[in-house]
Coordinates of C-alpha atoms in Angstrom, one line a residue:
M1 CA 138.5 -90.7 -62.2
D2 CA 140.0 -92.7 -59.4
K3 CA 137.5 -93.1 -56.5
S4 CA 139.6 -95.3 -54.2
W5 CA 140.0 -92.4 -51.7
M6 CA 136.3 -92.0 -51.0
P7 CA 135.8 -94.8 -48.4
M8 CA 138.5 -93.1 -46.3
A9 CA 136.0 -90.4 -45.5
K10 CA 134.3 -92.7 -42.9
T11 CA 136.7 -91.8 -40.1
P12 CA 138.3 -88.5 -39.0
D13 CA 141.8 -90.1 -39.3
G14 CA 141.0 -91.2 -42.8
R15 CA 139.9 -87.7 -43.9
L16 CA 143.3 -86.4 -42.6
S17 CA 145.3 -89.0 -44.4
R18 CA 147.5 -88.0 -47.4
P19 CA 145.8 -90.3 -49.9
Y20 CA 142.4 -88.8 -49.0
I21 CA 143.6 -85.2 -49.3
E22 CA 145.3 -85.9 -52.6
G23 CA 142.0 -87.6 -53.8
V24 CA 140.1 -84.4 -52.8
N25 CA 142.5 -82.2 -54.7
T26 CA 142.2 -84.4 -57.8
F27 CA 138.4 -84.3 -57.5
I28 CA 138.4 -80.5 -57.2
N29 CA 140.6 -80.2 -60.3
F30 CA 138.4 -82.6 -62.2
A31 CA 135.3 -80.6 -61.3
R32 CA 136.6 -77.3 -62.6
S33 CA 134.9 -78.2 -65.9
V34 CA 131.4 -77.5 -64.3
L35 CA 132.1 -74.1 -62.7
D36 CA 129.1 -71.8 -62.9
L37 CA 129.2 -68.1 -63.6
S38 CA 130.1 -67.4 -59.9
G39 CA 132.9 -69.9 -59.9
N40 CA 131.0 -72.5 -57.8
I41 CA 130.3 -76.2 -58.1
P42 CA 127.8 -78.5 -56.4
C43 CA 129.3 -79.6 -53.0
P44 CA 129.1 -83.4 -52.6
C45 CA 129.8 -83.5 -48.8
I46 CA 127.4 -85.4 -46.6
H47 CA 125.6 -82.2 -45.6
C48 CA 125.3 -80.4 -48.9
V49 CA 124.6 -83.6 -50.9
N50 CA 125.0 -81.7 -54.3
C51 CA 122.1 -79.3 -53.4
Y52 CA 124.3 -76.3 -52.7
Q53 CA 126.7 -74.4 -55.0
Q54 CA 129.9 -73.6 -53.2
S55 CA 133.3 -72.2 -54.1
L56 CA 136.2 -74.6 -54.8
Q57 CA 137.8 -73.7 -51.5
I58 CA 134.6 -74.3 -49.5
V59 CA 134.1 -77.6 -51.2
R60 CA 137.6 -78.7 -50.3
I61 CA 137.0 -77.7 -46.6
H62 CA 133.7 -79.5 -46.5
L63 CA 135.1 -82.7 -48.0
C64 CA 138.0 -82.7 -45.5
H65 CA 135.9 -81.7 -42.5
R66 CA 132.7 -83.7 -43.2
G67 CA 133.6 -86.3 -45.8
I68 CA 132.1 -87.1 -49.2
M69 CA 128.7 -88.9 -49.5
Q70 CA 129.4 -92.5 -50.1
S71 CA 126.5 -93.0 -52.5
Y72 CA 128.1 -90.6 -55.0
V73 CA 129.6 -93.4 -57.1
N74 CA 129.0 -91.8 -60.5
C75 CA 130.1 -88.1 -60.4
Y76 CA 127.6 -86.9 -63.0
N77 CA 127.2 -83.5 -61.4
H78 CA 131.0 -82.8 -61.7
G79 CA 131.7 -83.7 -65.3
E80 CA 131.9 -87.5 -65.3
P81 CA 130.0 -88.7 -68.5
R82 CA 126.9 -90.8 -68.1
V83 CA 127.3 -94.4 -69.2
L84 CA 124.1 -96.1 -70.5
N85 CA 123.2 -99.7 -69.8
E86 CA 126.0 -100.0 -67.3
N87 CA 125.4 -102.8 -64.7
I88 CA 126.1 -101.6 -61.2
H89 CA 126.0 -104.4 -58.6
D90 CA 125.3 -103.7 -55.0
N91 CA 128.1 -106.1 -54.0
E92 CA 130.6 -103.8 -55.8
M93 CA 130.0 -101.1 -53.2
S94 CA 131.6 -101.0 -49.8
D95 CA 130.0 -102.3 -46.6
G96 CA 126.6 -101.1 -45.2
D97 CA 128.0 -98.1 -43.4
H98 CA 129.4 -96.7 -46.6
M99 CA 126.4 -97.2 -48.8
G100 CA 123.8 -94.4 -49.4
G101 CA 120.3 -94.1 -47.9
I102 CA 118.3 -97.3 -47.8
D103 CA 121.2 -99.1 -49.5
A104 CA 123.1 -98.5 -46.3
L105 CA 120.3 -100.1 -44.3
V106 CA 119.1 -103.1 -46.2
G107 CA 121.6 -103.6 -49.1
D108 CA 121.4 -107.1 -50.5
R109 CA 119.0 -108.2 -47.8
I110 CA 116.1 -106.7 -49.8
R111 CA 117.1 -106.6 -53.4
G112 CA 119.7 -109.1 -54.5
E113 CA 119.5 -108.1 -58.2
P114 CA 121.7 -105.7 -60.2
R115 CA 120.5 -102.1 -60.8
N116 CA 120.7 -100.9 -64.4
A117 CA 121.8 -97.3 -65.0
T118 CA 119.6 -95.9 -67.8
E119 CA 118.8 -92.4 -68.9
D120 CA 116.3 -91.9 -66.0
E121 CA 118.6 -93.7 -63.4
E122 CA 118.1 -90.8 -61.0
V123 CA 114.4 -91.3 -60.9
R124 CA 114.6 -95.1 -60.8
H125 CA 117.1 -94.8 -58.0
F126 CA 114.8 -92.6 -56.0
D127 CA 111.8 -94.8 -56.7
K128 CA 113.8 -97.7 -55.4
L129 CA 114.7 -95.8 -52.2
E130 CA 111.0 -94.9 -51.7
E131 CA 110.0 -98.5 -52.4
D132 CA 112.5 -99.8 -49.9
A133 CA 111.4 -97.2 -47.3
K134 CA 107.9 -98.6 -47.5
R135 CA 109.0 -102.2 -46.9
E136 CA 107.5 -103.9 -43.8
L137 CA 109.8 -103.7 -40.8
Y138 CA 109.9 -107.5 -40.5
P139 CA 108.2 -110.4 -42.2
G140 CA 104.5 -110.2 -41.4
C141 CA 104.5 -106.8 -39.9
T142 CA 101.5 -104.7 -41.0
D143 CA 101.6 -101.8 -38.6
Y144 CA 105.1 -100.3 -39.5
N145 CA 107.2 -99.8 -42.5
I146 CA 110.8 -98.7 -42.3
L147 CA 110.1 -95.0 -42.9
K148 CA 107.2 -94.8 -40.4
F149 CA 109.4 -96.6 -37.8
V150 CA 112.3 -94.2 -38.3
I151 CA 110.2 -91.1 -38.0
E152 CA 108.4 -92.3 -34.8
M153 CA 111.7 -93.4 -33.2
L154 CA 113.3 -90.0 -33.9
N155 CA 110.2 -88.3 -32.6
V156 CA 110.5 -90.4 -29.4
K157 CA 114.2 -89.3 -29.2
V158 CA 113.2 -85.6 -29.4
M159 CA 110.2 -85.7 -27.0
T160 CA 112.1 -87.7 -24.3
N161 CA 115.4 -85.8 -24.8
L162 CA 117.1 -89.2 -25.5
S163 CA 120.8 -89.1 -26.4
N164 CA 122.2 -90.7 -29.6
K165 CA 123.8 -93.4 -27.5
G166 CA 120.5 -94.2 -25.8
L167 CA 118.7 -94.5 -29.1
D168 CA 121.5 -96.7 -30.5
M169 CA 121.1 -99.0 -27.5
M170 CA 117.3 -99.1 -28.0
L171 CA 117.7 -99.9 -31.7
E172 CA 120.2 -102.6 -31.0
L173 CA 117.8 -104.2 -28.5
L174 CA 114.9 -104.1 -31.0
T175 CA 117.1 -105.7 -33.6
K176 CA 117.6 -108.7 -31.2
V177 CA 114.0 -108.9 -30.0
L178 CA 112.2 -108.7 -33.3
P179 CA 112.1 -111.6 -35.7
K180 CA 115.1 -112.4 -37.9
D181 CA 115.6 -110.5 -41.2
N182 CA 114.1 -107.4 -39.6
L183 CA 115.1 -104.1 -41.2
V184 CA 115.5 -102.0 -38.0
P185 CA 118.3 -99.4 -38.4
R186 CA 121.4 -100.4 -36.5
S187 CA 122.1 -96.8 -35.3
T188 CA 120.9 -93.2 -35.2
Y189 CA 123.2 -92.4 -38.0
E190 CA 121.6 -95.0 -40.3
A191 CA 118.1 -93.8 -39.4
K192 CA 118.9 -90.2 -40.2
K193 CA 120.6 -91.3 -43.5
I194 CA 117.4 -92.8 -44.6
L195 CA 115.6 -89.5 -44.3
R196 CA 118.5 -87.6 -45.8
D197 CA 118.6 -89.7 -49.0
L198 CA 114.8 -89.3 -49.4
G199 CA 115.3 -85.5 -49.4
M200 CA 113.9 -85.1 -45.9
S201 CA 117.1 -83.9 -44.2
Y202 CA 117.7 -80.4 -42.8
E203 CA 120.6 -78.2 -42.0
H204 CA 121.6 -76.8 -38.5
I205 CA 122.5 -73.2 -38.5
D206 CA 123.5 -71.5 -35.2
A207 CA 122.0 -68.2 -34.5
C208 CA 122.7 -65.3 -32.1
K209 CA 120.5 -65.5 -28.9
N210 CA 119.4 -61.9 -29.7
D211 CA 118.4 -62.7 -33.3
C212 CA 121.0 -60.3 -34.7
A213 CA 122.7 -62.7 -37.2
L214 CA 123.2 -66.3 -38.2
F215 CA 126.6 -68.0 -37.9
W216 CA 126.4 -69.0 -41.6
K217 CA 128.4 -68.4 -44.7
E218 CA 130.9 -65.6 -43.9
N219 CA 130.0 -65.9 -40.1
E220 CA 130.3 -69.7 -40.0
N221 CA 133.6 -69.8 -38.0
L222 CA 132.8 -66.9 -35.6
D223 CA 132.4 -67.5 -31.9
K224 CA 130.7 -64.1 -31.2
C225 CA 127.8 -62.3 -32.9
P226 CA 129.2 -59.8 -35.4
V227 CA 126.5 -57.3 -34.4
C228 CA 126.2 -57.4 -30.6
E229 CA 129.3 -59.6 -29.8
T230 CA 127.2 -62.0 -27.7
P231 CA 128.9 -65.4 -27.4
R232 CA 127.7 -68.1 -29.8
Y233 CA 127.8 -70.9 -27.3
K234 CA 126.2 -71.3 -23.8
D235 CA 129.4 -72.3 -22.1
T236 CA 132.6 -71.3 -23.9
R237 CA 134.8 -73.1 -21.3
A238 CA 133.1 -76.5 -21.7
Q239 CA 135.2 -79.3 -23.1
G240 CA 134.0 -81.3 -26.1
K241 CA 131.1 -80.3 -28.2
K242 CA 129.8 -76.8 -27.5
I243 CA 126.1 -76.1 -27.3
P244 CA 124.8 -73.0 -29.2
H245 CA 122.2 -70.6 -27.7
K246 CA 119.9 -71.0 -30.7
V247 CA 119.7 -73.3 -33.7
L248 CA 117.8 -72.6 -36.9
R249 CA 116.6 -75.7 -38.7
Y250 CA 116.7 -75.1 -42.5
F251 CA 115.1 -77.6 -44.9
P252 CA 116.6 -77.0 -48.4
L253 CA 113.9 -76.3 -51.0
T254 CA 115.6 -77.7 -54.1
P255 CA 115.5 -81.4 -53.1
R256 CA 111.8 -81.1 -52.3
L257 CA 111.0 -79.6 -55.7
R258 CA 113.2 -82.2 -57.3
R259 CA 111.1 -84.9 -55.6
L260 CA 107.9 -83.6 -57.1
Y261 CA 109.2 -84.2 -60.6
M262 CA 110.6 -87.6 -59.8
S263 CA 107.0 -89.0 -59.8
G264 CA 105.5 -89.2 -63.3
Q265 CA 102.0 -88.5 -61.9
R266 CA 103.1 -85.5 -59.8
A267 CA 105.2 -84.1 -62.7
K268 CA 102.0 -84.3 -64.8
D269 CA 100.0 -82.6 -62.1
M270 CA 102.5 -79.7 -61.9
R271 CA 101.3 -78.7 -65.4
W272 CA 97.6 -78.9 -64.6
Y273 CA 97.2 -75.1 -64.3
I274 CA 98.3 -74.7 -67.9
N275 CA 96.9 -77.9 -69.6
K276 CA 93.6 -78.5 -67.9
R277 CA 92.5 -75.4 -66.1
V278 CA 89.4 -73.7 -67.5
D279 CA 89.9 -69.9 -67.7
D280 CA 86.2 -68.7 -67.5
G281 CA 86.7 -65.7 -65.2
I282 CA 85.8 -67.6 -62.1
M283 CA 88.6 -67.9 -59.5
R284 CA 89.1 -71.6 -58.6
H285 CA 92.9 -71.6 -58.5
P286 CA 95.7 -69.0 -57.9
A287 CA 96.3 -69.1 -61.6
D288 CA 93.0 -67.4 -62.1
S289 CA 94.1 -64.4 -60.0
E290 CA 95.1 -61.1 -61.5
E291 CA 98.5 -61.2 -59.7
W292 CA 99.4 -64.5 -61.4
K293 CA 98.5 -63.1 -64.9
E294 CA 100.2 -59.8 -64.2
F295 CA 103.4 -61.7 -63.2
D296 CA 103.3 -63.7 -66.5
L297 CA 103.2 -60.4 -68.4
Q298 CA 106.1 -58.9 -66.5
H299 CA 108.2 -62.1 -66.8
P300 CA 107.3 -63.8 -70.1
D301 CA 110.5 -65.9 -70.1
F302 CA 109.5 -67.4 -66.8
A303 CA 105.9 -68.1 -68.0
L304 CA 107.1 -69.9 -71.2
E305 CA 108.2 -72.9 -69.1
P306 CA 105.0 -74.2 -67.4
R307 CA 107.1 -76.5 -65.2
N308 CA 108.6 -73.5 -63.4
V309 CA 107.3 -73.5 -59.8
R310 CA 105.1 -70.8 -58.2
L311 CA 105.3 -70.7 -54.4
G312 CA 103.3 -69.2 -51.5
L313 CA 104.9 -68.7 -48.1
A314 CA 103.0 -69.0 -44.8
T315 CA 104.3 -68.5 -41.3
D316 CA 102.9 -68.3 -37.7
G317 CA 103.9 -69.1 -34.2
F318 CA 102.8 -72.0 -32.1
N319 CA 103.6 -73.6 -28.8
P320 CA 105.3 -77.0 -29.5
F321 CA 104.8 -78.2 -25.9
G322 CA 101.0 -78.0 -26.0
N323 CA 101.0 -76.2 -22.6
M324 CA 99.6 -72.7 -23.0
N325 CA 101.0 -71.7 -19.6
N326 CA 104.5 -72.3 -21.0
N327 CA 105.6 -69.1 -22.6
Y328 CA 107.3 -70.5 -25.7
S329 CA 106.8 -69.6 -29.4
M330 CA 108.3 -71.5 -32.3
W331 CA 107.7 -70.3 -35.9
P332 CA 107.6 -72.7 -38.8
V333 CA 107.8 -71.3 -42.3
I334 CA 105.8 -73.3 -44.9
L335 CA 106.0 -73.2 -48.7
I336 CA 103.1 -74.3 -50.9
P337 CA 103.7 -75.2 -54.6
Y338 CA 100.7 -73.6 -56.5
N339 CA 101.3 -75.5 -59.8
L340 CA 99.3 -78.4 -58.4
P341 CA 95.6 -78.8 -59.1
P342 CA 93.2 -77.3 -56.4
W343 CA 92.4 -80.7 -54.9
L344 CA 96.1 -81.3 -54.1
V345 CA 97.6 -77.9 -53.6
M346 CA 96.4 -77.4 -50.1
K347 CA 96.9 -81.0 -49.0
E348 CA 99.4 -81.7 -46.1
P349 CA 101.7 -84.0 -48.1
Y350 CA 102.6 -81.0 -50.4
F351 CA 103.3 -78.5 -47.6
M352 CA 107.0 -78.0 -47.6
L353 CA 108.5 -77.1 -44.2
S354 CA 111.3 -74.7 -45.0
L355 CA 112.4 -73.2 -41.7
L356 CA 111.8 -73.9 -38.1
I357 CA 112.6 -70.8 -36.2
P358 CA 113.4 -71.4 -32.5
G359 CA 111.9 -69.7 -29.5
P360 CA 111.3 -69.0 -26.7
H361 CA 110.1 -65.6 -28.0
Q362 CA 108.6 -64.7 -31.3
P363 CA 111.2 -63.3 -33.8
G364 CA 109.2 -60.1 -34.6
N365 CA 111.0 -57.9 -37.1
E366 CA 114.1 -60.1 -36.7
I367 CA 112.4 -62.8 -38.7
D368 CA 114.5 -61.4 -41.6
T369 CA 117.6 -62.8 -39.9
Y370 CA 116.2 -66.3 -40.1
L371 CA 114.8 -66.0 -43.6
K372 CA 118.2 -65.4 -45.2
P373 CA 119.0 -69.0 -46.2
L374 CA 115.6 -69.4 -47.8
V375 CA 115.8 -66.0 -49.6
D376 CA 119.2 -66.8 -50.9
E377 CA 118.0 -70.2 -52.3
L378 CA 114.9 -68.5 -53.9
K379 CA 117.1 -65.9 -55.5
E380 CA 119.3 -68.7 -56.9
L381 CA 116.3 -70.6 -58.2
W382 CA 115.1 -67.5 -59.9
E383 CA 118.3 -66.3 -61.5
E384 CA 120.0 -69.6 -62.4
G385 CA 117.5 -72.4 -61.7
V386 CA 118.5 -76.0 -61.3
E387 CA 118.6 -78.9 -63.7
I388 CA 115.9 -81.4 -62.8
Y389 CA 114.7 -84.7 -64.4
D390 CA 111.0 -84.7 -65.4
A391 CA 109.7 -88.3 -65.0
Y392 CA 106.6 -87.5 -67.0
S393 CA 108.2 -86.2 -70.2
K394 CA 111.4 -88.3 -69.5
E395 CA 113.8 -85.3 -70.0
H396 CA 115.9 -82.9 -68.1
F397 CA 115.0 -79.3 -67.9
Q398 CA 116.2 -76.1 -66.1
M399 CA 113.6 -75.5 -63.4
R400 CA 113.2 -72.0 -61.9
A401 CA 111.0 -70.9 -59.0
T402 CA 109.4 -67.7 -57.8
L403 CA 107.6 -66.6 -54.6
L404 CA 104.2 -65.3 -55.5
W405 CA 103.0 -63.9 -52.1
T406 CA 103.0 -64.6 -48.4
I407 CA 100.1 -65.5 -46.1
H408 CA 99.9 -64.6 -42.4
D409 CA 97.6 -63.3 -39.7
Y410 CA 97.9 -59.5 -39.1
P411 CA 100.7 -59.6 -36.6
G412 CA 102.7 -62.0 -38.8
F413 CA 102.0 -59.6 -41.7
G414 CA 103.7 -56.8 -39.8
N415 CA 106.7 -59.0 -39.0
V416 CA 107.3 -60.1 -42.6
S417 CA 106.4 -57.0 -44.5
G418 CA 107.9 -54.4 -42.2
W419 CA 104.7 -52.4 -41.8
R420 CA 103.9 -51.7 -38.2
T421 CA 100.4 -53.0 -37.4
K422 CA 99.8 -50.7 -34.4
G423 CA 98.9 -47.1 -34.0
Y424 CA 96.9 -44.7 -36.1
H425 CA 98.7 -45.8 -39.3
S426 CA 98.2 -49.5 -38.8
C427 CA 96.0 -49.9 -41.9
Y428 CA 98.4 -50.9 -44.7
T429 CA 95.9 -50.0 -47.5
C430 CA 95.2 -46.5 -46.0
N431 CA 99.0 -46.0 -45.9
D432 CA 99.7 -42.3 -45.1
E433 CA 96.0 -41.2 -45.2
P434 CA 94.5 -43.4 -42.5
Y435 CA 90.8 -43.4 -41.6
S436 CA 91.4 -43.7 -37.9
E437 CA 90.4 -41.8 -34.8
A438 CA 90.7 -42.1 -31.0
L439 CA 87.9 -43.8 -29.2
E440 CA 87.6 -44.7 -25.5
S441 CA 90.7 -46.8 -24.7
K442 CA 91.4 -47.8 -28.3
I443 CA 92.0 -46.6 -31.9
G444 CA 89.0 -47.1 -34.2
F445 CA 88.8 -47.4 -38.0
I446 CA 85.2 -46.6 -38.7
N447 CA 85.4 -44.7 -42.1
H448 CA 86.4 -47.6 -44.4
R449 CA 83.1 -47.3 -46.2
A450 CA 85.1 -45.1 -48.6
Y451 CA 86.4 -48.3 -50.2
L452 CA 82.9 -49.5 -51.1
P453 CA 81.4 -49.0 -54.5
M454 CA 79.6 -45.6 -54.8
E455 CA 76.2 -47.2 -55.2
H456 CA 76.6 -49.5 -52.1
R457 CA 73.7 -48.9 -49.6
W458 CA 76.1 -48.9 -46.6
R459 CA 77.5 -45.6 -47.9
H460 CA 74.3 -43.9 -47.1
S461 CA 73.5 -45.7 -43.9
Q462 CA 73.9 -43.5 -40.7
L463 CA 74.3 -46.5 -38.4
H464 CA 78.1 -46.4 -38.5
N465 CA 79.0 -42.8 -37.4
G466 CA 75.8 -40.9 -38.1
L467 CA 77.0 -39.6 -41.5
S468 CA 76.9 -40.6 -45.1
E469 CA 80.2 -41.5 -46.8
K470 CA 80.8 -39.6 -50.1
R471 CA 84.6 -40.1 -50.4
K472 CA 86.0 -42.7 -52.8
R473 CA 89.3 -44.6 -52.3
S474 CA 91.0 -47.3 -54.3
L475 CA 92.0 -50.6 -52.7
E476 CA 95.0 -50.8 -55.0
L477 CA 98.1 -49.2 -53.4
Q478 CA 100.6 -47.9 -56.0
V479 CA 103.8 -49.9 -56.2
G480 CA 105.8 -46.7 -56.9
K481 CA 104.5 -45.0 -53.7
I482 CA 105.6 -47.9 -51.5
Q483 CA 109.0 -48.0 -53.2
E484 CA 109.6 -44.2 -52.6
Q485 CA 108.8 -44.7 -48.9
L486 CA 111.1 -47.6 -48.5
D487 CA 113.9 -45.7 -50.4
R488 CA 113.7 -43.1 -47.6
M489 CA 114.0 -45.7 -44.9
P490 CA 117.0 -45.3 -42.5
N491 CA 119.4 -48.1 -42.0
I492 CA 117.7 -50.6 -39.6
I493 CA 119.9 -52.9 -37.4
L494 CA 118.1 -56.1 -36.6
G495 CA 118.5 -57.7 -33.1
K496 CA 117.0 -57.6 -29.7
H497 CA 120.1 -56.6 -27.8
P498 CA 119.6 -53.4 -25.8
S499 CA 122.5 -51.7 -27.7
T500 CA 120.9 -52.7 -31.0
K501 CA 117.4 -51.4 -30.1
K502 CA 118.8 -47.9 -29.2
R503 CA 120.0 -47.6 -32.8
Q504 CA 116.8 -48.5 -34.5
L505 CA 114.6 -45.9 -36.2
I506 CA 111.1 -45.9 -37.7
G507 CA 110.5 -44.8 -41.2
E508 CA 107.5 -42.8 -42.5
P509 CA 104.6 -43.3 -42.4
N510 CA 104.7 -46.5 -40.4
W511 CA 107.6 -48.7 -41.8
S512 CA 109.8 -50.5 -39.3
K513 CA 112.2 -52.0 -41.9
V514 CA 112.7 -53.0 -45.5
S515 CA 111.7 -56.6 -45.7
I516 CA 114.4 -59.1 -46.8
L517 CA 112.0 -60.3 -49.5
Y518 CA 113.0 -57.1 -51.4
K519 CA 116.3 -58.9 -52.2
L520 CA 114.3 -61.0 -54.6
P521 CA 114.7 -59.3 -58.0
Y522 CA 111.0 -59.4 -58.9
W523 CA 109.5 -58.5 -55.5
K524 CA 109.4 -54.7 -55.6
N525 CA 107.2 -54.7 -58.8
K526 CA 104.5 -57.0 -57.4
K527 CA 101.2 -55.4 -56.6
L528 CA 100.0 -58.2 -54.2
K529 CA 102.8 -59.1 -51.9
H530 CA 101.0 -60.2 -48.7
N531 CA 97.7 -61.9 -47.9
I532 CA 95.9 -62.0 -44.6
D533 CA 94.9 -65.5 -43.5
V534 CA 91.1 -65.7 -43.9
M535 CA 90.8 -68.2 -41.1
H536 CA 92.0 -65.6 -38.5
V537 CA 89.7 -62.9 -40.0
E538 CA 86.6 -65.2 -40.0
K539 CA 87.3 -66.6 -36.6
N540 CA 87.9 -63.3 -34.9
I541 CA 85.0 -61.5 -36.5
S542 CA 82.6 -64.4 -35.9
E543 CA 83.6 -64.6 -32.3
S544 CA 83.0 -60.9 -31.8
I545 CA 79.6 -61.0 -33.5
Y546 CA 78.3 -64.1 -31.6
G547 CA 79.9 -62.8 -28.4
T548 CA 78.0 -59.5 -28.8
L549 CA 74.7 -61.1 -29.7
L550 CA 74.9 -63.7 -26.8
G551 CA 76.5 -61.3 -24.3
I552 CA 79.5 -63.7 -23.7
E553 CA 81.8 -62.4 -21.1
G554 CA 85.2 -61.4 -22.7
R555 CA 83.8 -61.5 -26.2
N556 CA 81.1 -58.9 -26.0
K557 CA 82.0 -55.7 -27.9
D558 CA 78.9 -53.9 -26.6
T559 CA 80.7 -52.4 -23.6
D560 CA 80.2 -49.3 -21.5
K561 CA 83.0 -47.6 -23.3
A562 CA 81.4 -48.4 -26.7
R563 CA 78.2 -46.7 -25.5
I564 CA 80.2 -43.6 -24.4
D565 CA 81.7 -43.5 -27.9
L566 CA 78.2 -43.4 -29.4
Q567 CA 77.4 -40.5 -27.0
N568 CA 80.5 -38.6 -28.0
M569 CA 79.6 -39.0 -31.7
N570 CA 76.0 -37.8 -30.9
F571 CA 74.0 -40.5 -32.7
R572 CA 72.0 -43.6 -31.9
H573 CA 70.7 -41.9 -28.8
T574 CA 68.6 -44.9 -27.7
L575 CA 71.8 -46.8 -26.8
H576 CA 73.3 -44.0 -24.7
L577 CA 74.0 -44.7 -21.0
K578 CA 71.4 -43.3 -18.7
Q579 CA 72.6 -41.7 -15.5
R580 CA 70.7 -42.5 -12.4
S581 CA 70.1 -40.3 -9.4
D582 CA 72.7 -42.2 -7.3
G583 CA 75.4 -41.5 -9.9
S584 CA 75.4 -45.0 -11.5
Y585 CA 74.5 -45.7 -15.1
D586 CA 71.7 -47.7 -16.7
K587 CA 72.7 -49.5 -19.9
P588 CA 69.7 -49.8 -22.3
R589 CA 69.3 -53.2 -23.9
A590 CA 70.3 -53.2 -27.6
F591 CA 67.8 -54.6 -30.1
F592 CA 70.3 -57.1 -31.4
S593 CA 71.1 -58.7 -28.0
L594 CA 69.4 -61.8 -26.5
S595 CA 67.7 -61.8 -23.1
P596 CA 68.9 -64.3 -20.6
N597 CA 66.0 -66.7 -21.3
E598 CA 66.6 -66.4 -25.1
R599 CA 70.3 -67.1 -24.6
D600 CA 69.6 -70.2 -22.5
G601 CA 67.2 -71.5 -25.1
F602 CA 69.9 -70.9 -27.8
Y603 CA 72.5 -72.8 -25.8
D604 CA 70.0 -75.7 -25.4
F605 CA 69.5 -75.7 -29.1
L606 CA 73.2 -75.8 -29.8
K607 CA 73.8 -78.7 -27.4
S608 CA 71.0 -80.7 -29.0
I609 CA 72.8 -80.8 -32.3
K610 CA 75.1 -83.8 -32.9
Y611 CA 78.6 -82.5 -33.4
P612 CA 81.9 -84.3 -34.0
D613 CA 83.9 -85.2 -30.9
G614 CA 85.2 -82.1 -29.1
Y615 CA 82.8 -79.5 -30.4
A616 CA 80.1 -79.9 -27.8
A617 CA 82.7 -79.4 -25.1
N618 CA 83.6 -76.1 -26.6
I619 CA 80.0 -74.9 -26.7
S620 CA 79.5 -75.7 -23.0
R621 CA 82.3 -73.3 -22.0
Y622 CA 80.2 -70.4 -23.2

């Protein structure tokens, strides 16, 4: 296939020229041989980089609007046959701006030898890119390699709000100042291209300022929100590039999973749970859980391929500016591949940032709007999968992926699952039969001893509400019951626009929406869909216990209202408030609390312990 038209994609005029358009049409016709069941092919534009299946018309638009990636010399993904032992010389490519990834940056300055195309060329090419990215920035430099330098420079650009032109000028100056033969990128474009070819790129998706919809796929060319009709851009009359109100950063999942199998050692580790895990009834890994085993029974075709990926999803809000007085909340969505062994699975290098949901306010129920790109990709990875090269077994295989469960704190659980975490029905496990009652200024859940084993001693203790607990409840909520409730849910319109809020309804008993995760074919049959982050539970309960024992202001749960609740329940009379003759109340000391002298002695003990930096300062605040 003739590829002489590809270099014309560098400039807008070139992409509008007749030879380039004719070349695109020839390429589209040539690629019809790899159409999938939906009539789509991999899109080789500089944004999709063969990671997204698009229709032929969309691919034609992308290639004419964005241009084809210049590193796509051998069109294997579009029907061109692989040629073994073919010598491909770097000097046969076009100039540095047209070459892909690190090739664009260093070219013959680093390598100087021909690259052989073998059966595992894809892996060898990636290894070469990774090796080049770790080269020293200039001869004798020990502090920075190319990749570290690029990441820190782009971080400086973001933190200082530096323009692309400003960063280009800075890079040009560094190129002149540093020793000769340095590998500093010549422009912002080259710096970003290094990350993109290593699978670290992301996609900008404009969003409605009211979180109603994304300007993506069928809404890509709209200038107003299809739900609330709010303008897409801040200033619609401005000349030049328009600035959207909100931008979602989407990091495609498939390239990151592909990267795991490009390393022979990591590809071997991805089979650890099936090859080396000891199944002795002790839970050391998610593969030991009942949910994992139940999923294998429900989907045996998925379980037959041990290289298929099982994922967990975690999300929470944080303040990116580090100033807690600044009311801003940004929500990252992280994916964790559970195939890895336990000493790797929770390590930071294997956390995959999938979405970066913008602020300034938390998305709430509208998080479903931002999860659409990820859910669509997860659905595609489940139904069709993607062909990936396994560097350990040195073969291609069709990899599929599934989402096992999600992990959040309790408010985040309410946002993702659709179950409201406020009110008398806020306990998800109790569902429509809650063990809740009104206390002074709050709703209390004090009858959950019904979930304990019948022989548990707390069932017969009268320290909780003065009564023994004889009821029995199961912690397992029936999947069919949940599905029946969701089937009765009214149509919920997402969005924070006032006109949208008026049309929203709440389903019974406490549902606020049907989660977008139910679009995944396997989701509704899962028993365990959501997990509460143990860190938040331990932290909050521990703070409450120690705050009550030590009488810490703001963390003490032994309040006057709690004593009134005991009086209303008519038990633990020694702790009731005693009214004085002048109308005030005397609060009897509880047996579990420390006196002021005992508390001061406890503080002195804590301060005498040698802690890592920062912990002693936290203790002194109390």
